[in-house]
CSV table of C-alpha atoms and ligand atoms in Angstrom, one decimal:
chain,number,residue,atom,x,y,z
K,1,UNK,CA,13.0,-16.0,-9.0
K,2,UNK,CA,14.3,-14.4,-5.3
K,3,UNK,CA,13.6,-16.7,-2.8
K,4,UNK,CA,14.5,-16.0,0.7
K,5,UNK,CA,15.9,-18.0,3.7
K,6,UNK,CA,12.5,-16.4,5.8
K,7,UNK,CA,10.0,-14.2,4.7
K,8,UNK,CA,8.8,-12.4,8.3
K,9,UNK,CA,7.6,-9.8,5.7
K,10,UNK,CA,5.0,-12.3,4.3
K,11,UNK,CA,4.0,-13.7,7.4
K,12,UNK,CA,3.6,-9.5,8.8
K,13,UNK,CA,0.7,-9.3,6.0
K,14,UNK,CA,-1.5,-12.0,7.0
K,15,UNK,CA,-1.9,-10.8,10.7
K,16,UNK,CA,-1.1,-7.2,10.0
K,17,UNK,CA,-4.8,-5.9,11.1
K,18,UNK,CA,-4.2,-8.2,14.8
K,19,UNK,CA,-1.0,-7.1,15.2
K,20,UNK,CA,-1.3,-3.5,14.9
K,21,UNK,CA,-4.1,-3.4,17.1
K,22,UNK,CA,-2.3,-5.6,20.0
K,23,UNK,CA,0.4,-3.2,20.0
K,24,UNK,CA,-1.7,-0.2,19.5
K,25,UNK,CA,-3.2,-1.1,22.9
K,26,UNK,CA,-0.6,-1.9,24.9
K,27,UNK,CA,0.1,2.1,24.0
K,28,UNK,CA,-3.2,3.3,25.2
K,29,UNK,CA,-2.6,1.7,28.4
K,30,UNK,CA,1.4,2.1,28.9
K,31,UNK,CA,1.8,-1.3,30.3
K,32,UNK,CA,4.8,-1.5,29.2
K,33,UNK,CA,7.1,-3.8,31.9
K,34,UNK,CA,5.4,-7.1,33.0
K,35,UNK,CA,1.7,-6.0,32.0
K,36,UNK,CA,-1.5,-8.0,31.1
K,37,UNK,CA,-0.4,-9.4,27.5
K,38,UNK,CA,2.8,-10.6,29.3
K,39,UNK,CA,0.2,-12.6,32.1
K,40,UNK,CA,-2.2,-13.6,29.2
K,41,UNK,CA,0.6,-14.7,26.9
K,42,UNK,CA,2.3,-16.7,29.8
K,43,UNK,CA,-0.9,-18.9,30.3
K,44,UNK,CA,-1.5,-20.0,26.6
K,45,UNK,CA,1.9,-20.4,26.0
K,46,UNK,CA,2.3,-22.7,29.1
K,47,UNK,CA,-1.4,-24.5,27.6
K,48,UNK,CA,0.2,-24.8,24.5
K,49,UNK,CA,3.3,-26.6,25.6
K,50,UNK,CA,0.9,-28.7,27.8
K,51,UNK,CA,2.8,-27.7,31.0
K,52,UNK,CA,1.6,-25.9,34.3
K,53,UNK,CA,4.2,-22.9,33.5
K,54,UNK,CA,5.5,-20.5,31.7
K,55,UNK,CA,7.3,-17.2,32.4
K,56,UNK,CA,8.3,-14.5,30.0
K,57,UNK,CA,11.7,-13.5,29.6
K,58,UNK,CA,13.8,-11.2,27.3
K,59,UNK,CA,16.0,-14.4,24.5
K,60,UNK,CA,16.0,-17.3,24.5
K,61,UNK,CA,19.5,-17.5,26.0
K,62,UNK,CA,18.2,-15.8,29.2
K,63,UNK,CA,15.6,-18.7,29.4
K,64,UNK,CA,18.5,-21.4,29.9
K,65,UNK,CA,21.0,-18.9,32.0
K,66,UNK,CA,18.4,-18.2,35.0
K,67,UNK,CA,16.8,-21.8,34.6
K,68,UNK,CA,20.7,-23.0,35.6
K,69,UNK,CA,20.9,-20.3,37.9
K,70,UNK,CA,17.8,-20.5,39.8
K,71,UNK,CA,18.6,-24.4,40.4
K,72,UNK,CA,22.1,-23.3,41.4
K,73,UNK,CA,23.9,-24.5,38.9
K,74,UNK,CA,27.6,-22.4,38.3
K,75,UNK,CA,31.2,-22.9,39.1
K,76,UNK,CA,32.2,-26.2,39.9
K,77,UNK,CA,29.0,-28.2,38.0
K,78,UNK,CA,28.6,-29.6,34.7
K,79,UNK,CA,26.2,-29.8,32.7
K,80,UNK,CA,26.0,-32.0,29.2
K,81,UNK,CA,24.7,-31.0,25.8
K,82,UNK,CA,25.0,-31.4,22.3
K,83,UNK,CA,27.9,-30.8,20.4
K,84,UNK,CA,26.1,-29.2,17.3
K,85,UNK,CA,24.3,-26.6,18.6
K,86,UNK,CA,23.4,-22.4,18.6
K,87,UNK,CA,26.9,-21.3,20.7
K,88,UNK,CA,23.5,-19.8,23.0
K,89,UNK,CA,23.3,-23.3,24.4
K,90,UNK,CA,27.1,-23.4,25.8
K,91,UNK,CA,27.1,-19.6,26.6
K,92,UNK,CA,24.5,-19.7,29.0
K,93,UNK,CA,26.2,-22.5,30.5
K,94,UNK,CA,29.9,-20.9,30.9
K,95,UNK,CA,28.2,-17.8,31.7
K,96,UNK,CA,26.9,-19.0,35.5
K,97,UNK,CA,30.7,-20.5,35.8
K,98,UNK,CA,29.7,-24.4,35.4
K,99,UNK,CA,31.6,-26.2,32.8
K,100,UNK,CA,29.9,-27.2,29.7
K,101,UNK,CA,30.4,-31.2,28.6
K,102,UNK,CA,29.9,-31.6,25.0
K,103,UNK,CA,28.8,-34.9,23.3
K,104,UNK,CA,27.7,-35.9,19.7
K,105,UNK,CA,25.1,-36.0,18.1
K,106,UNK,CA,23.2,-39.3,16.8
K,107,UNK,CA,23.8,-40.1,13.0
K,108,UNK,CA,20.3,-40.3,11.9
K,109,UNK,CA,18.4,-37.2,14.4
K,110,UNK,CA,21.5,-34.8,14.5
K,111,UNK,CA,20.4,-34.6,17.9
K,112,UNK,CA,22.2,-35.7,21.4
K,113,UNK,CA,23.2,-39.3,21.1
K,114,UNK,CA,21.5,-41.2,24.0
K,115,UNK,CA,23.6,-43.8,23.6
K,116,UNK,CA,27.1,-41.4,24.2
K,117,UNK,CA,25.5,-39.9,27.3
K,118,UNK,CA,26.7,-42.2,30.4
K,119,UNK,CA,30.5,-41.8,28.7
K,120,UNK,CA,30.2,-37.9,29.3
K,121,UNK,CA,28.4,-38.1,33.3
K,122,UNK,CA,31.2,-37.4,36.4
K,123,UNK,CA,30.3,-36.7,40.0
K,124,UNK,CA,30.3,-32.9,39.0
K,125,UNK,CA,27.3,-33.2,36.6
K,126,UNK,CA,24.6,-31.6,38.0
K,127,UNK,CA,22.0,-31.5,34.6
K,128,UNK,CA,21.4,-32.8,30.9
K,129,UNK,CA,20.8,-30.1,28.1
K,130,UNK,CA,19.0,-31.9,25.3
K,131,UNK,CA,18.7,-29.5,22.2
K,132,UNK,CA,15.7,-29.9,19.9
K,133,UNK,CA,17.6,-28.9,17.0
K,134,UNK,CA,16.3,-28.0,13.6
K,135,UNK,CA,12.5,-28.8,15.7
K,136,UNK,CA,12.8,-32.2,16.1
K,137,UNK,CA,12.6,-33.2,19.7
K,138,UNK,CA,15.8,-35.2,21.0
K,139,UNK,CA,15.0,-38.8,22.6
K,140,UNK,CA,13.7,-37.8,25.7
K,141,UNK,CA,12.4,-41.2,27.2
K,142,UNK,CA,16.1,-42.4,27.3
K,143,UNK,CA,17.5,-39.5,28.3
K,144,UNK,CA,15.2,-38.9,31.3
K,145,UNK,CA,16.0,-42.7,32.2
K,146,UNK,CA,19.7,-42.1,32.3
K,147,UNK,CA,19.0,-38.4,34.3
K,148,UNK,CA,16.9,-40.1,36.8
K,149,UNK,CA,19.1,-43.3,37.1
K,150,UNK,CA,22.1,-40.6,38.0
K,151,UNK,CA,19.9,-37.7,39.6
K,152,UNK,CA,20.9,-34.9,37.2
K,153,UNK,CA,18.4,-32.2,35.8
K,154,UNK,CA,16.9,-32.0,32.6
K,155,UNK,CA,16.7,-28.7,30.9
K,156,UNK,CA,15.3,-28.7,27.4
K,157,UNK,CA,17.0,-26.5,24.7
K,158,UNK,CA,13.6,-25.4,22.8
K,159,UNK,CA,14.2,-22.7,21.3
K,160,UNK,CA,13.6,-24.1,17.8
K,161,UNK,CA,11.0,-26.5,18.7
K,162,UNK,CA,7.6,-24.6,19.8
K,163,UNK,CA,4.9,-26.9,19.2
K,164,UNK,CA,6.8,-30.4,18.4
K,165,UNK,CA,6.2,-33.5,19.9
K,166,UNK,CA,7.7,-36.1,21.1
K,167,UNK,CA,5.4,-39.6,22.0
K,168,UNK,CA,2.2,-37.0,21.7
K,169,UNK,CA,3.9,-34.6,24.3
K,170,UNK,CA,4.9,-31.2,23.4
K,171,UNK,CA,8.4,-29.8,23.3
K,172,UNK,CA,8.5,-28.0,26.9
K,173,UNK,CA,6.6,-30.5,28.7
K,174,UNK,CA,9.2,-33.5,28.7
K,175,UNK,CA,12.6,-32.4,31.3
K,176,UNK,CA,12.2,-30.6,34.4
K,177,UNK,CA,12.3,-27.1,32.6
K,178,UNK,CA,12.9,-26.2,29.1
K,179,UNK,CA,13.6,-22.5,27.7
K,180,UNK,CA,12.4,-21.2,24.6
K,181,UNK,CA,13.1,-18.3,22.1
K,182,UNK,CA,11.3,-16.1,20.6
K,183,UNK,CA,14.1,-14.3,17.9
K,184,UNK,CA,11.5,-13.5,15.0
K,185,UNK,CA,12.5,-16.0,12.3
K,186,UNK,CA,12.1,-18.6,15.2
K,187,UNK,CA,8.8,-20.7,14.6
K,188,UNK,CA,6.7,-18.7,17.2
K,189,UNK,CA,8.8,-15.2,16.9
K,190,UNK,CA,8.5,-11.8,18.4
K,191,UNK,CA,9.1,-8.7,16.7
K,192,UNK,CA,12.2,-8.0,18.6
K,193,UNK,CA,13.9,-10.3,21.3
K,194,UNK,CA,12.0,-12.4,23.6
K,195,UNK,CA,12.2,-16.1,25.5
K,196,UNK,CA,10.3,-18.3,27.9
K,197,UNK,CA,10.7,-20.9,30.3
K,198,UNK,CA,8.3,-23.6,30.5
K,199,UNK,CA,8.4,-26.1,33.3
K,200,UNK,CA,5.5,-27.9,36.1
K,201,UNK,CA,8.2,-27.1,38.8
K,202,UNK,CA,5.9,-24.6,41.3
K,203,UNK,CA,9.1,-23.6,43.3
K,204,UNK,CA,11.8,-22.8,39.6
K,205,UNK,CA,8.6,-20.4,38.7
K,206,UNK,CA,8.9,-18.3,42.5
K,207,UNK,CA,12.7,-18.3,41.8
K,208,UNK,CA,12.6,-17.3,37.6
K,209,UNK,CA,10.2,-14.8,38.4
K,210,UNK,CA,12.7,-13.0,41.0
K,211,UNK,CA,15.7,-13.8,38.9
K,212,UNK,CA,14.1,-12.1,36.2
K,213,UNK,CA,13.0,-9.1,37.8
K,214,UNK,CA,16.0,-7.7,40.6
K,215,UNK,CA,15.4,-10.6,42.5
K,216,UNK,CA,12.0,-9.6,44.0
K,217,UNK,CA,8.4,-10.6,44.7
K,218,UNK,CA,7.4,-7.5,46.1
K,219,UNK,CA,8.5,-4.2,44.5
K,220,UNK,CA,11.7,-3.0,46.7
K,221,UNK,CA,11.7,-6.2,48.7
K,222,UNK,CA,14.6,-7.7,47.4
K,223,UNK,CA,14.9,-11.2,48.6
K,224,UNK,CA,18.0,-12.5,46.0
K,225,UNK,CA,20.3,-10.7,43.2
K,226,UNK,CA,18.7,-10.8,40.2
K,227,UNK,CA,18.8,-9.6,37.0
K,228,UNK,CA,16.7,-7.6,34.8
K,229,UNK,CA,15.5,-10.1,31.8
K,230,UNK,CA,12.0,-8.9,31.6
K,231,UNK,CA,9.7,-9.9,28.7
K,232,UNK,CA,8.3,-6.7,27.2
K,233,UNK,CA,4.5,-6.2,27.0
K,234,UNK,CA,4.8,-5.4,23.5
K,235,UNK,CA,6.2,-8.8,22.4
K,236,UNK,CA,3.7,-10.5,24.2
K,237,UNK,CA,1.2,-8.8,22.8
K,238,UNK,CA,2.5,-9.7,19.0
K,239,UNK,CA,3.2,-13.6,20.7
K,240,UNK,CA,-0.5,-13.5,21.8
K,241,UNK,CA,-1.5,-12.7,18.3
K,242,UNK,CA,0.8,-15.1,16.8
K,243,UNK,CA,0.3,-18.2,19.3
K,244,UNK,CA,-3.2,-18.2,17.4
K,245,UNK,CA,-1.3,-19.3,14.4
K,246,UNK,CA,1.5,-21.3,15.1
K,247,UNK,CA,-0.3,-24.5,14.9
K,248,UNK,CA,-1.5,-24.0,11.2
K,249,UNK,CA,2.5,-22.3,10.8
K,250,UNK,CA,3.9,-25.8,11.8
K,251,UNK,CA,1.7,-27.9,9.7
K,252,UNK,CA,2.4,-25.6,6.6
K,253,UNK,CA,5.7,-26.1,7.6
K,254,UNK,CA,5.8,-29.9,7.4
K,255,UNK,CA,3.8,-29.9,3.8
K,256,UNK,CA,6.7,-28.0,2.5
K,257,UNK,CA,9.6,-30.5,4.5
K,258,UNK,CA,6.9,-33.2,2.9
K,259,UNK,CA,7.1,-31.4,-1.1
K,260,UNK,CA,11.2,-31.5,-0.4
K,261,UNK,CA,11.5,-34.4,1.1
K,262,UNK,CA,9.9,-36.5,-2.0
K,263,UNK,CA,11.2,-34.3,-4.7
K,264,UNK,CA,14.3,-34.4,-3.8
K,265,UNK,CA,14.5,-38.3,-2.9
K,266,UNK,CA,16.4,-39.7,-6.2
K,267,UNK,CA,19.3,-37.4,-6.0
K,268,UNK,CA,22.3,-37.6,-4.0
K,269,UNK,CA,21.9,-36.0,-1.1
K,270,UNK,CA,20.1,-36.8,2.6
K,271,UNK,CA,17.1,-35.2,3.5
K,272,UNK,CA,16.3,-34.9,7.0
K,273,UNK,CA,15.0,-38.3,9.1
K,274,UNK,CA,12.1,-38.5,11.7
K,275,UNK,CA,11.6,-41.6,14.4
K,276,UNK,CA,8.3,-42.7,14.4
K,277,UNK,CA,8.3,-40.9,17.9
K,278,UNK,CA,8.9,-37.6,16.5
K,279,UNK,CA,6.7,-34.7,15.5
K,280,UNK,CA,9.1,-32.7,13.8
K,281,UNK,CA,8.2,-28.5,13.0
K,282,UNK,CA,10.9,-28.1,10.7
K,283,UNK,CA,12.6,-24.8,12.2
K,284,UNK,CA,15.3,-25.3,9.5
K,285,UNK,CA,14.8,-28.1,6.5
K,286,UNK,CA,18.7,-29.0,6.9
K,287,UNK,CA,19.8,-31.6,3.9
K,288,UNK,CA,23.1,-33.0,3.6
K,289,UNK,CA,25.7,-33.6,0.6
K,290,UNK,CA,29.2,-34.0,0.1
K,291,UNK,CA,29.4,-31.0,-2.4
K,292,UNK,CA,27.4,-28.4,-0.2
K,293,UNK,CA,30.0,-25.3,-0.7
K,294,UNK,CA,29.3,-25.7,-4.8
K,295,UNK,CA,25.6,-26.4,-4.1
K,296,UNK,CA,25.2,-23.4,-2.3
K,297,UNK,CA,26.7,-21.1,-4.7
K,298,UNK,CA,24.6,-22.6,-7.4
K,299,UNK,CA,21.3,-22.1,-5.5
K,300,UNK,CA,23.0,-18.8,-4.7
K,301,UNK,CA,23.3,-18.0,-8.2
K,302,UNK,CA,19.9,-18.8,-9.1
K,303,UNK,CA,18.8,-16.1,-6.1
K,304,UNK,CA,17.9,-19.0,-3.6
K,305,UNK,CA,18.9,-18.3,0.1
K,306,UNK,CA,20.0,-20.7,2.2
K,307,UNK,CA,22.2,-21.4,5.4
K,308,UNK,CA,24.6,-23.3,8.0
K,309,UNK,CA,23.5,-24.1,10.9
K,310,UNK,CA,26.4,-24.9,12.2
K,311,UNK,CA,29.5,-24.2,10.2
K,312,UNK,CA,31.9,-24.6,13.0
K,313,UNK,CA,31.3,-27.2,15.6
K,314,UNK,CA,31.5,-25.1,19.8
K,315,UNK,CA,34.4,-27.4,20.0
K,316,UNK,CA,36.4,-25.6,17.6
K,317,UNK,CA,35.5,-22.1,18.0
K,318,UNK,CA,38.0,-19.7,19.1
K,319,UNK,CA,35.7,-18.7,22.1
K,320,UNK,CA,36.1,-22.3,23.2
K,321,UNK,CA,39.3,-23.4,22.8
K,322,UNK,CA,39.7,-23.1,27.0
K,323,UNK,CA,37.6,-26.5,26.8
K,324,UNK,CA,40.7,-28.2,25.7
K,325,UNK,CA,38.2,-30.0,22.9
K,326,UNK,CA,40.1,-31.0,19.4
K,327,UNK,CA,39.3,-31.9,16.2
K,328,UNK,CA,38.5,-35.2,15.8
K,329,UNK,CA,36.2,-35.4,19.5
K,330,UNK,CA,33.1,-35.2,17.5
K,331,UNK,CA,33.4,-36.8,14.4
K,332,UNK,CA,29.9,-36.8,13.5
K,333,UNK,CA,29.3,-33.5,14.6
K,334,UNK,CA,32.5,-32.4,12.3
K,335,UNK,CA,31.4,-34.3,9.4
K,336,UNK,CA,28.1,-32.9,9.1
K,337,UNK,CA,29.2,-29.6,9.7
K,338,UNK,CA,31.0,-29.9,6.3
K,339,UNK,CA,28.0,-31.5,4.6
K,340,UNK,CA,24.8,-29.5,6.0
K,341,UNK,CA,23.2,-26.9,3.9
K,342,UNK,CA,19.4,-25.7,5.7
K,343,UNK,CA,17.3,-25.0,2.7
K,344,UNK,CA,14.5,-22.1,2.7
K,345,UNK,CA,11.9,-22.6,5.1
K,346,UNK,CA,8.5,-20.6,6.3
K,347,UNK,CA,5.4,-21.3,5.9
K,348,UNK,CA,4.6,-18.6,3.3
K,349,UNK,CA,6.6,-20.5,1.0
K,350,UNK,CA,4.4,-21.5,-2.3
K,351,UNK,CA,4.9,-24.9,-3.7
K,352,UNK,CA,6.0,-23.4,-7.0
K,353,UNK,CA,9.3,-21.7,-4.8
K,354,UNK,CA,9.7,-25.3,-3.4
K,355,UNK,CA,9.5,-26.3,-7.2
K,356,UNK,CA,12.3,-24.0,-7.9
K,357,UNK,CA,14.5,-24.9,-5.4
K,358,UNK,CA,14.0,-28.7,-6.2
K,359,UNK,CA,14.9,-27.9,-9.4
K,360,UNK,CA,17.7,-25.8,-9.1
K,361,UNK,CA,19.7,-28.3,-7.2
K,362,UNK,CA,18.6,-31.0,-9.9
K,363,UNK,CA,20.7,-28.9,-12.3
K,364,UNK,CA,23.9,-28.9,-10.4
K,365,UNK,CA,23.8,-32.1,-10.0
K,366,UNK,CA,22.9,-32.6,-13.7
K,367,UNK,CA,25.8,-29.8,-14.8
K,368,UNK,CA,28.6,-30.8,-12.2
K,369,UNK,CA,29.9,-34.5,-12.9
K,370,UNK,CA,30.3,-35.2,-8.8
K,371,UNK,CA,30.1,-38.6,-7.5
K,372,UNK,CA,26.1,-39.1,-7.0
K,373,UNK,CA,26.8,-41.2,-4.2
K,374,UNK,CA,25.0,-40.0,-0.9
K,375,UNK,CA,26.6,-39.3,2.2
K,376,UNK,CA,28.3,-41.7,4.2
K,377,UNK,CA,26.1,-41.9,7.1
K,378,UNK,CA,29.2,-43.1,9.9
K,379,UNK,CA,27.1,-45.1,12.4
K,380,UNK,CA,24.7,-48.3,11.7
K,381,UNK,CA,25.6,-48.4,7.9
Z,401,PLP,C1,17.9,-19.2,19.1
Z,401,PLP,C2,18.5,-20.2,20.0
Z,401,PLP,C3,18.9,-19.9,21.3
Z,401,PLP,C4,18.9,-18.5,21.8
Z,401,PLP,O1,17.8,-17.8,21.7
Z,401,PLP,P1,17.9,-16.2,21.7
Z,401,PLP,O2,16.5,-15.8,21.9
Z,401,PLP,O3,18.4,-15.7,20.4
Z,401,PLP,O4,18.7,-15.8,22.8
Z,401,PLP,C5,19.3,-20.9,22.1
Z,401,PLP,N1,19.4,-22.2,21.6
Z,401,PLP,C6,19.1,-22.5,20.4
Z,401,PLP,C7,19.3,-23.9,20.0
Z,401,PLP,C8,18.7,-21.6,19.5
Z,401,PLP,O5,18.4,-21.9,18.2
């Protein structure tokens, strides 16, 4: 049995027919830059992340670069975020000139510990960059106390959490803005590049929608230098179809996480923790064990994809090394980096693949005489 990582090829043949025709239409009427999908998609989208906003840009990483720059955040700021995350989060940082202020993650969510944020705050910091990683929402309530206590910003990393919650409230709705991606093997994915930013903030929209597009309101008015990071009509129109879907995406995507989750409980690895407060979407079903390198060639052997998300920590990539960062500042960001392994996830995936995997890694663990202890879990243990 081949099982991919993602299977965008499934997913194309159950909305095939809706697709073709959205696209198909934006052709008849040539609409191409900043037409009606792109309005129409900006309005559900916004609906669906319960928030007054949303405008269409072209990745993800564009949707946290002009958020930062349309608050005016660049040389001389900070701004504070995870240290396991995409490199997109700290690029879009370094790339308006501010300085990017990494701290680890918590044990248990993998996400920005609360608890090491007040540590990491200076008179420079000008925001907080929470990451929803893997689609689980970070602790916002105690995050937002901290921002507000210190007046800093809030930006929400979502691009791998369209549709979680956290407390009830969608991923999107919870900082001041929040930026999404739409990279087709995210949950909610174009067929080509596309992003978002989502936020109730009436006066980041005016400035986002000018950044976005030359820096005007007005064609050839030009009131600011902008940029040209324009969500293409096309993708909307695919997103439009899509949006329909992602709901009944996410739950399929939390039966499988479920099917994993208890399958794999006896054997010695970690599978992935959710607070009571989280609605987790499972962008990436990321388990952890001390023999991951062996695992993953096993599954690899038996044709079963699967991936790192993230093998090397920003701290220690060559791109970063002008942060002065070492090894050994994130020890729990480090450790895991060793130990993760993000198992195949979509929600096209049959039970009888989950089966398969299940069963696959009970053999190595059968075959391989490792220590069946499960990871050391650092903090609280
Ligand atoms: C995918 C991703 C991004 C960047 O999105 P693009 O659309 O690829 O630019 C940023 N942050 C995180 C956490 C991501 O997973």
């Amino acid at each position: 049995m081949n099982i991919p990582f993602v299977d965008l090829k499934a997913q194309y043949q159950t909305i095939k027919d809706d697709v073709d025709t959205a696209v198909l239409d934006v052709m008849q009427r040539c609409d191409f830059v900043l037409g009606q999908d792109v309005k129409d998609f900006e309005k559900e989208f916004a609906s669906f992340c319960q928030a007054d906003y949303a405008v269409g840009v072209d990745s993800g990483y564009s949707a946290l670069e002009l958020i930062m720059r349309a608050y005016n955040i660049g040389p001389g700021d900070e701004v504070i975020t995870a240290a396991n995350t995409f490199i997109a989060t700290v690029l879009a940082i370094t790339n308006t000139g501010a300085n990017p202020v990494l701290v680890d993650i918590d044990p248990d969510t993998y996400n920005l510990d609360p608890a090491k944020l007040e540590a990491a705050i200076t008179p420079a910091t000008r925001a907080i960059m929470p990451v929803h990683l893997y689609g689980q929402t970070a602790d916002m309530d105690t995050i937002l106390k901290i921002a507000r206590q210190f007046g800093l910003l809030v930006i929400e990393d979502a691009a791998q959490a369209h549709g979680a919650r956290y407390k009830n409230r969608r991923a999107g709705s919870l900082g001041d803005a929040a930026a999404f991606s739409f990279y087709p093997g995210k949950n909610l994915g174009a067929y080509g590049d596309g992003g978002a930013v989502v936020t109730n903030d009436a006066r980041l929209v005016e400035r986002i929608r000018m950044l976005r597009d030359l820096g005007m309101r007005v064609k050839y008015h030009h009131e600011i230098k902008g940029f040209n990071h324009r969500l293409d009509t096309m993708q909307a129109a695919v997103l439009r179809v899509k949006l329909r879907h992602i709901d009944d995406w996410n739950v399929a995507r939390r039966r499988i996480a479920q099917q994993y989750s208890d399958q794999l409980a006896d054997l010695p690895i970690l599978t992935p923790f959710s607070p009571d407060w989280a609605e987790h979407i499972y962008h990436l079903y990321v388990i952890r064990t001390q023999n991951r390198d062996a695992l993953q060639r096993h599954l690899m052997e038996a044709g079963i994809a699967s991936g790192l998300h993230y093998p090397i920590p920003i701290h220690l990539q060559l791109a970063y090394q002008e942060l002065g960062y070492q090894e050994g500042d994130f020890p729990i960001t480090e450790q895991y980096a060793k130990e993760i392994l993000s198992l195949p996830m979509y929600p096209e995936l049959e039970p009888e693949a989950v089966d398969y995997v299940v069963n696959t890694i009970k053999t190595f663990f059968e075959e391989s005489h490792l220590p069946t202890l499960k990871p050391h879990i650092i903090a609280g243990d």
